[in-house]
JSON list of C-alpha atoms in Angstrom, two decimals:
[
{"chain": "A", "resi": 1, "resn": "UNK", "atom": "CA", "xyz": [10.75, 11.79, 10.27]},
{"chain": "A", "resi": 2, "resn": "UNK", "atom": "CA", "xyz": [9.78, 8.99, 8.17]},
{"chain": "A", "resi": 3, "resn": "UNK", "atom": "CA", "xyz": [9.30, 8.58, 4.68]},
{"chain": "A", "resi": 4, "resn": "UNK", "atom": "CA", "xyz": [7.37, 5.86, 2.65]},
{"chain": "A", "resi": 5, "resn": "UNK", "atom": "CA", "xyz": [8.70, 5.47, -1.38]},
{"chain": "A", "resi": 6, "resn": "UNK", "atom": "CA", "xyz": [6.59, 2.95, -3.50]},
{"chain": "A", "resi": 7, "resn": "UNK", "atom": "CA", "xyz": [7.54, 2.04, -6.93]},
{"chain": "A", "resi": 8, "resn": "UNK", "atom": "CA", "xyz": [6.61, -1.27, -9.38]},
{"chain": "A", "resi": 9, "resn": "UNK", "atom": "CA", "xyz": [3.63, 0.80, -10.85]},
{"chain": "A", "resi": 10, "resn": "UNK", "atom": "CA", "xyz": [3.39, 1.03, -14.62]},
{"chain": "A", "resi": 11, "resn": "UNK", "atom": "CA", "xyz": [1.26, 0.27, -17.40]},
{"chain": "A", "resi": 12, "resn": "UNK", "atom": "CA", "xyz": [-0.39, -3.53, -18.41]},
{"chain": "A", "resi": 13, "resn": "UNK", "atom": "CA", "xyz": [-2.95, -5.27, -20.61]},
{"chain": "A", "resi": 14, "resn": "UNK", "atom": "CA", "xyz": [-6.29, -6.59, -18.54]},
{"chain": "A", "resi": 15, "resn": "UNK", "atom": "CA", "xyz": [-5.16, -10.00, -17.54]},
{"chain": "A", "resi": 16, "resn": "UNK", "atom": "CA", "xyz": [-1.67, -9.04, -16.65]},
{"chain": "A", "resi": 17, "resn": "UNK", "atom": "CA", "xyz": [0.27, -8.64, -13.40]},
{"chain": "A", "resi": 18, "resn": "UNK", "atom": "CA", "xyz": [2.28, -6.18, -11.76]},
{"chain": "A", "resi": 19, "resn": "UNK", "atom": "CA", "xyz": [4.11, -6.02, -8.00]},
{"chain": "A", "resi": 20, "resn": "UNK", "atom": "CA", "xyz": [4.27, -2.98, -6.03]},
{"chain": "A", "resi": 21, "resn": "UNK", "atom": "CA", "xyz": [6.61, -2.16, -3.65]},
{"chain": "A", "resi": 22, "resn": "UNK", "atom": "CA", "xyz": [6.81, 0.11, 0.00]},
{"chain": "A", "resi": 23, "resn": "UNK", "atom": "CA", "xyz": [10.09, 0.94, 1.55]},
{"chain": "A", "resi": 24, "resn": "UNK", "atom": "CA", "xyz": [10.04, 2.85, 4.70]},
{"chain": "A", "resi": 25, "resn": "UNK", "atom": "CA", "xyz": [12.81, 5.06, 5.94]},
{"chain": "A", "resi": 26, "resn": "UNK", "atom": "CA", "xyz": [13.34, 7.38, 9.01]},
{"chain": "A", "resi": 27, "resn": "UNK", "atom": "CA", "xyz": [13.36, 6.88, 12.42]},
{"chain": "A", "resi": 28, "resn": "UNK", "atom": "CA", "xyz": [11.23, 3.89, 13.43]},
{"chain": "A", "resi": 29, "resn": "UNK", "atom": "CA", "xyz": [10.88, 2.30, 16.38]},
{"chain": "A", "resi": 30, "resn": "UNK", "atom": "CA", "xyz": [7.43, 0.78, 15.71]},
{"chain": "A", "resi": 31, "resn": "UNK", "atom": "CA", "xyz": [5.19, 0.13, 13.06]},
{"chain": "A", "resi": 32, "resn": "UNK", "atom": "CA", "xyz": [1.47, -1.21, 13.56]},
{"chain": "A", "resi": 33, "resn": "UNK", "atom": "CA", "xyz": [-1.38, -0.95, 10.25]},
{"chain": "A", "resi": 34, "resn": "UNK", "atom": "CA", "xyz": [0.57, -0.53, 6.80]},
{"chain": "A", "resi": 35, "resn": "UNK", "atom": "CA", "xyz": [-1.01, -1.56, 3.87]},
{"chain": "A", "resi": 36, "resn": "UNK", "atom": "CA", "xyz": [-2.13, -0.11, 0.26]},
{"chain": "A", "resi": 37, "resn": "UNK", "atom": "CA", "xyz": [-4.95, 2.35, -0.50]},
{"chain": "A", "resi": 38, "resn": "UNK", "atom": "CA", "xyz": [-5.79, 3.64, -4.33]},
{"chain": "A", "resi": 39, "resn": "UNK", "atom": "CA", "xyz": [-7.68, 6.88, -5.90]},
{"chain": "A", "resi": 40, "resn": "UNK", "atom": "CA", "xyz": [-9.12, 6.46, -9.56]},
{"chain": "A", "resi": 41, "resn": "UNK", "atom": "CA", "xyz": [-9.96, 10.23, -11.11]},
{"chain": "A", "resi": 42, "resn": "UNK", "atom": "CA", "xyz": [-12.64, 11.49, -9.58]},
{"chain": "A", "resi": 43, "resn": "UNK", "atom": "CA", "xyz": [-13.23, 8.65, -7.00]},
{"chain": "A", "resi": 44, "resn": "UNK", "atom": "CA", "xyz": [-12.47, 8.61, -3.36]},
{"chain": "A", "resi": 45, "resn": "UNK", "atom": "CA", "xyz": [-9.25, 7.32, -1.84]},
{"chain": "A", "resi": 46, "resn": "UNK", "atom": "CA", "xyz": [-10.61, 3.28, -1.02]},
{"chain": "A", "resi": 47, "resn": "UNK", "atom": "CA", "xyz": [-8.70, 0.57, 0.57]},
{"chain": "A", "resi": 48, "resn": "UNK", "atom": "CA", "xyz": [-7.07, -2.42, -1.17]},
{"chain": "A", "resi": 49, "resn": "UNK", "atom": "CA", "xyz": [-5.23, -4.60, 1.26]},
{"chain": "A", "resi": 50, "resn": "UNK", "atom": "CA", "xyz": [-3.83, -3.52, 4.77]},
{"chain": "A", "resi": 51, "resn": "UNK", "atom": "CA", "xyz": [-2.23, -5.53, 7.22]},
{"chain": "A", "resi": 52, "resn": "UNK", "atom": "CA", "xyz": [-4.30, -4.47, 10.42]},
{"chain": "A", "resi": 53, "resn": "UNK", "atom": "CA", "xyz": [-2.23, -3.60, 14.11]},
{"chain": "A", "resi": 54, "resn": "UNK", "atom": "CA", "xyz": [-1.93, -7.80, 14.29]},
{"chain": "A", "resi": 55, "resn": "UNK", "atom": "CA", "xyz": [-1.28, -10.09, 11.64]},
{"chain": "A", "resi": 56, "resn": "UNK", "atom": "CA", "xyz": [-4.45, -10.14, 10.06]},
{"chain": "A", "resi": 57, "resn": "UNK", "atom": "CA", "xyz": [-5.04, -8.73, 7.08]},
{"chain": "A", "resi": 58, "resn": "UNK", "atom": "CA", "xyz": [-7.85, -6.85, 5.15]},
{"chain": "A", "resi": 59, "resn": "UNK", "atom": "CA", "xyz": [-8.84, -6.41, 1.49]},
{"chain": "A", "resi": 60, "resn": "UNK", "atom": "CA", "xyz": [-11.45, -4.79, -0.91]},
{"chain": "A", "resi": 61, "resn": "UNK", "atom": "CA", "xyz": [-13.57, -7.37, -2.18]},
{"chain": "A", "resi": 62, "resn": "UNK", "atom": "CA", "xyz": [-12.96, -6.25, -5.65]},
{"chain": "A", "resi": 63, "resn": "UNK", "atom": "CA", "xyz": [-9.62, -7.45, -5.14]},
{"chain": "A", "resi": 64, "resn": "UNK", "atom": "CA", "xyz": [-9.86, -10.56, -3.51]},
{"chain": "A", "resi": 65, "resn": "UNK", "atom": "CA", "xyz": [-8.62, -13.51, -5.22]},
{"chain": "A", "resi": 66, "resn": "UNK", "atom": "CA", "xyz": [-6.24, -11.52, -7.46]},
{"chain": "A", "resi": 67, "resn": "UNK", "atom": "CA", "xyz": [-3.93, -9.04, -5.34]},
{"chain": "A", "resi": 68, "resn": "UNK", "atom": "CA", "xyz": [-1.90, -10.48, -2.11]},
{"chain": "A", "resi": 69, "resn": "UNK", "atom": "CA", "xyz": [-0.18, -8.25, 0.24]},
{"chain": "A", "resi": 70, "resn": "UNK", "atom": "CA", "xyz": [3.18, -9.11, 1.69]},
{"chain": "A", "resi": 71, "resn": "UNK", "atom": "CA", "xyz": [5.50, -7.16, 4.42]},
{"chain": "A", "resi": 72, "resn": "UNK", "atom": "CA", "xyz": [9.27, -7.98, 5.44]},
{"chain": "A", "resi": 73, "resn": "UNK", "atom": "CA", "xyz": [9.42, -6.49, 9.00]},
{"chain": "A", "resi": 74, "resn": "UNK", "atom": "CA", "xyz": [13.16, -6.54, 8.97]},
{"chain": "A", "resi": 75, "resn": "UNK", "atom": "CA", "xyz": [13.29, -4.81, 6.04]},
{"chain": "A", "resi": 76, "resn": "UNK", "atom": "CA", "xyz": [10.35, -2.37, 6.40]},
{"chain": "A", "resi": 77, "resn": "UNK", "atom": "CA", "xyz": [8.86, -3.04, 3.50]},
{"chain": "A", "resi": 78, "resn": "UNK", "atom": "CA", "xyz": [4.92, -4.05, 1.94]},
{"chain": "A", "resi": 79, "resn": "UNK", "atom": "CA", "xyz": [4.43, -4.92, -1.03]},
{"chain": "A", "resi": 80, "resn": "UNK", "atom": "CA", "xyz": [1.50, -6.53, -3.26]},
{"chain": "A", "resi": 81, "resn": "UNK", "atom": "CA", "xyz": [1.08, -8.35, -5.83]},
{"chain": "A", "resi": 82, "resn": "UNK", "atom": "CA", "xyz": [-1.75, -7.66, -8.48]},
{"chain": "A", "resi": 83, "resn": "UNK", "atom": "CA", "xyz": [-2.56, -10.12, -11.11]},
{"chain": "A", "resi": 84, "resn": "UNK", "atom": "CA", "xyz": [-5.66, -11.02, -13.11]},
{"chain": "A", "resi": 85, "resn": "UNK", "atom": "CA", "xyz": [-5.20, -6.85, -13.49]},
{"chain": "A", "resi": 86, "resn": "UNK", "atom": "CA", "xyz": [-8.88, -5.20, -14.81]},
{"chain": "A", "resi": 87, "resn": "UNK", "atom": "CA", "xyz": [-9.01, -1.87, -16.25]},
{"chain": "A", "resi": 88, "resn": "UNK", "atom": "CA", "xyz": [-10.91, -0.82, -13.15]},
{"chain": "A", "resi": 89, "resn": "UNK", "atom": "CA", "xyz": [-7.87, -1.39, -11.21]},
{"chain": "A", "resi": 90, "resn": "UNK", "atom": "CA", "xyz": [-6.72, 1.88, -13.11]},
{"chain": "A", "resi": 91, "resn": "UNK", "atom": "CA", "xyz": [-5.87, 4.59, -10.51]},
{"chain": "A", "resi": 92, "resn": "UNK", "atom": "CA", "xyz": [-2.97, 5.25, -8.21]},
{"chain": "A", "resi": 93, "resn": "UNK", "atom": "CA", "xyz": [-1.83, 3.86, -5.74]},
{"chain": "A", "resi": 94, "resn": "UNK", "atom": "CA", "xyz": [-0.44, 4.78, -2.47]},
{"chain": "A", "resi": 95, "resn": "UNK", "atom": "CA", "xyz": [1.15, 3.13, 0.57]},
{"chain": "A", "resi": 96, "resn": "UNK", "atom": "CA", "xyz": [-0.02, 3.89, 3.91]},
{"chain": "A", "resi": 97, "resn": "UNK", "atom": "CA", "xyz": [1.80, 2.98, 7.46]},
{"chain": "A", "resi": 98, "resn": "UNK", "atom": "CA", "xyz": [0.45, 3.70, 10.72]},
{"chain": "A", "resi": 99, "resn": "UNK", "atom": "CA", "xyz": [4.42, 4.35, 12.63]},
{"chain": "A", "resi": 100, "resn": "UNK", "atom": "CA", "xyz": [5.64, 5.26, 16.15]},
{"chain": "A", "resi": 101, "resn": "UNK", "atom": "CA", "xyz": [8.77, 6.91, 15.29]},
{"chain": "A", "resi": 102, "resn": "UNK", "atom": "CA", "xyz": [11.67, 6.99, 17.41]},
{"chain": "A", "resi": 103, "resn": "UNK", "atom": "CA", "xyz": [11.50, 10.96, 18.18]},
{"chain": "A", "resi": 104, "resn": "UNK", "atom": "CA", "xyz": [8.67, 11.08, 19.50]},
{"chain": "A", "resi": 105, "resn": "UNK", "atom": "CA", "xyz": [7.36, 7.79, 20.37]},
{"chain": "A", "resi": 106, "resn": "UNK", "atom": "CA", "xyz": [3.70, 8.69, 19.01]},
{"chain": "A", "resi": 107, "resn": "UNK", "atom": "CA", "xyz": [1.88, 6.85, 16.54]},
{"chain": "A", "resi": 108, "resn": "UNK", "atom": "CA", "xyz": [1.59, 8.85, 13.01]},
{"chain": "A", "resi": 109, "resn": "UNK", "atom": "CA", "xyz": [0.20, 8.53, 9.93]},
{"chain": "A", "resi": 110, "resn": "UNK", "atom": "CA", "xyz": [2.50, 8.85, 7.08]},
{"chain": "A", "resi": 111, "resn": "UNK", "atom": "CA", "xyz": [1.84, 8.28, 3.39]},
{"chain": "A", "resi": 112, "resn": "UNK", "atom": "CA", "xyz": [3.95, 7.49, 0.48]},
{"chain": "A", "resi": 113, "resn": "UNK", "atom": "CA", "xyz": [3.69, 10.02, -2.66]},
{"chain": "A", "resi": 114, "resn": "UNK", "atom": "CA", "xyz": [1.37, 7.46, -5.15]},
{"chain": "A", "resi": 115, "resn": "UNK", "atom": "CA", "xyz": [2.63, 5.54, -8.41]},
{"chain": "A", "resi": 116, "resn": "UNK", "atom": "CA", "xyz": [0.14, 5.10, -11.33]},
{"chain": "A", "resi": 117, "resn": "UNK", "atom": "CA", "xyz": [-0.98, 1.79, -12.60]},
{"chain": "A", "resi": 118, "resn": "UNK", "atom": "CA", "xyz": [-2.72, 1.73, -15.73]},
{"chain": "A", "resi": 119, "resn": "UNK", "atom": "CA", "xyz": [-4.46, -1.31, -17.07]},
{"chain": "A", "resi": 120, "resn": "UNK", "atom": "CA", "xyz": [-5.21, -1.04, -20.78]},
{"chain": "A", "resi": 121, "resn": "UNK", "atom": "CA", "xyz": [-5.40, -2.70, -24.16]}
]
């Protein structure tokens, strides 16, 4: 099984910065898309910055400019870093990795369980 745990969420004032963090556990033998997704109340789950199956990476355009993903394959870990925060960036947010684990040798799709970032003055 694998497990994803994020944590660096918290509250900020608009302008400020915060860095989230994804550390995967289990048994993995492979891991291809991983990136970070969000869900404001009463909005749909939306992407905010994934690294796709190659290197390339993706992100919402209402984040571009301000957040930057980053992954340490030895490690397991993504993380990203949000500055220039907005109160729209309000919602939580949740890691997502796309992982062929080493029991099974399929591709799943496993989520970590969401931490809350709160921009407000």
């Amino acid at each position: 099984q694998v497990e994803l745990v994020e944590s660096g969420g918290g509250t900020v004032q608009p302008g400020g910065s915060l860095r989230l963090s994804c550390a995967a556990s289990g048994s993995i033998f492979s891991t291809n898309a991983v990136g970070w997704y969000r869900q404001a109340p009463g909005k749909q789950r939306e992407l905010v910055a994934v690294f796709n199956g190659d290197t390339s990476s993706t992100y919402a355009d209402a984040v571009k400019g301000r957040f930057a993903i980053s992954r340490d394959n030895t490690k397991n870990t993504v993380a990203l870093e949000m500055n220039s925060l907005k109160p729209e960036d309000t919602a939580v947010y949740y890691c997502h990795a796309r992982v062929m684990s080493s029991s099974d040798y399929m591709y799943k799709n496993y989520w970590g369980r969401g931490t809350q970032v709160t921009v407000s003055s």
